[in-house]
Amino acid sequence: MNEDISRLMDGELDDAALGRVVEATRTSPHADSAPQALATWVTYHAIGDSLRGARAVLPGFSARFARALASEPTVLAPAPRRAGFAQPGTWAWGIAATLAAVTVVGWTAFAMLDTPPATVAKVREAVSVRAAQVKPPAKVPADYLLAHHEYSPATAIQSVGTYLRAVVTQESEPRP
Amino acid sequence: MMRWSWSPRSRRRLCVAAVIGASLAAPPLAFAQEAAAWLGRAAQAARTLNYTGTMVYHHSGDVETSRLIHLYEGGQEYEKLTSLDGPAREVIRSKDEVRCYFPDAKIVRIDPRTFRNAFPALTVEQQQTLSRYYEFKRMKGERVAGLTAEVVRFEPKDGMRYGHMFWSEAASGLLLKARLLTEKGDVVEQFAFTDINLNAKIDREMVKPSWSAAPPDWQIKHGAATEVVRHDTGWSASKLPPGFMKIMEGYRTLRDKRYPVAHLVFSDGLVAVSVFIEPLSTTPVETGSSQQGGLNVYSTKTSEYLVTVLGEAPPATVRQIAQSVGKR
């Protein structure tokens, strides 16, 4: 499953496998925990972001955020009514919805990011496997490219232009 | 009597109704024939016109410019492609061979030319495949390289193929621009003429290689020693995307390979996917996916064989085919 998730992130997953992954992100082995596949998906992205140098969220962020949010005083004073201002009922619901969203996101991030060390190790391993997969494999033999173009219908209308694909690979050919 | 005479207005309505009815009732074959006719015309123009032009090739964030000269003489095609930027490269395609010159690396590759134009010979079955898996759309005309171009689009009906957009010169049908698109509409690669001369006076001198003979310190690499030998290889791919049919099967002798390589080609009428199977050598090989412009490649190995699949299809499609290759 982890490998399939990694392929999904690379856009390499076929339709049948995609269905399985999507299903796995919905179903959880334990009622009280987030689905493992979803956790893997989030963790892979978090790791991918950090590898790309994007500012990663520090471990324990969600817990600290939740504590900080809980200690914030709640302002109960009614806002002064102004012309054109929305009815209190409307904006109150808006705030409630925002808070609910923050809580849900916070909980999800908590569940995803503050994972036990064993999972983190597993994910690291999976990521290194993925890195190996993404690494360009051996240069495609020019023989193969030329042989393919002899039969590709595209060559018939694009003429010698398609050979550009084949000669591009030769750039790094070592000088004798 | 008046009841039976048609007013001009009702006659017009009837005509409109008839046209709508006819287009709804038209069998898919009519669309298939239109698409096939368009491709056939483009292929014919690419083969028989004399032209010189500058072609820009965009792929994976890179841009390369080349000079292209095409001559049709005595029923034969002669072509010369010279890169204008990056490392110097020249491709000469003549009657029966393709030569690639790499002056920086001092290498010349010589391969036999076996290519036969595929489109004019699309079978009825292939035409129907085209219309079943692609939607053929005529778009609004545009200008390309200073010429009026017709624009057509082959839009895939499933996620197993790339979309194609073609700009062809209105008068001759010659392809001026070709674009390969993902399902999301991202451009995978694009070939486009930035200028083209369709009335160029071209002689054989102009399509000769810049190096009449390879200088003595150059390395000459001979590609496939022989044309492919058509043969039942015993191999097949069990998970081909719908519409892909085998158009070739045989063995090839390739440079640096001790054994002949099995080569199978599958096509949906617009693109092709090649499957190469060779015995696993003792030298370690890397497997996995890679991309070469619009070509996706996936290689995988079993305990005995190395399977390499490449074609103008999305990574998942190429991978799916590669993983389904087995003995019949």
XYZ file of N, CA and C in Angstrom, chain A residues 2 7 11 23 25 42-43 50 52 55 77 130 143-144 154 159 167:
51
model
N 1.943 1.261 0.879
C 2.804 2.441 0.944
C 3.428 2.754 -0.407
N 3.504 5.918 -5.502
C 3.294 6.000 -6.958
C 2.180 6.971 -7.314
N 2.023 10.232 -9.841
C 1.142 10.143 -10.999
C 1.368 8.888 -11.809
N -9.911 3.845 -1.472
C -10.726 3.096 -0.515
C -9.990 2.979 0.826
N -7.845 5.001 2.085
C -7.773 6.254 2.832
C -9.086 6.531 3.566
N -0.310 11.774 4.214
C 0.043 13.061 4.802
C 1.527 13.090 5.166
N 2.002 11.991 5.752
C 3.396 11.957 6.178
C 4.339 12.038 4.975
N 9.584 18.740 3.211
C 10.818 19.084 3.917
C 12.025 18.791 3.036
N 12.066 19.109 -0.128
C 12.115 20.182 -1.122
C 12.470 21.521 -0.486
N 9.109 24.982 4.344
C 9.144 25.062 5.807
C 8.242 23.992 6.384
N -17.674 39.796 25.018
C -18.344 41.093 24.866
C -18.986 41.185 23.490
N 11.200 5.170 -2.421
C 10.598 6.010 -3.431
C 11.663 6.824 -4.155
N 19.232 2.849 -29.146
C 18.754 1.809 -30.072
C 17.249 1.623 -29.929
N 16.811 1.607 -28.664
C 15.389 1.405 -28.390
C 14.556 2.569 -28.917
N 3.229 8.571 -34.967
C 3.539 9.996 -34.846
C 4.667 10.401 -35.788
N 7.622 13.594 -39.022
C 8.854 13.460 -39.771
C 10.060 13.288 -38.852
N 18.024 11.923 -30.063
C 19.360 12.510 -30.000
C 19.596 13.294 -28.713
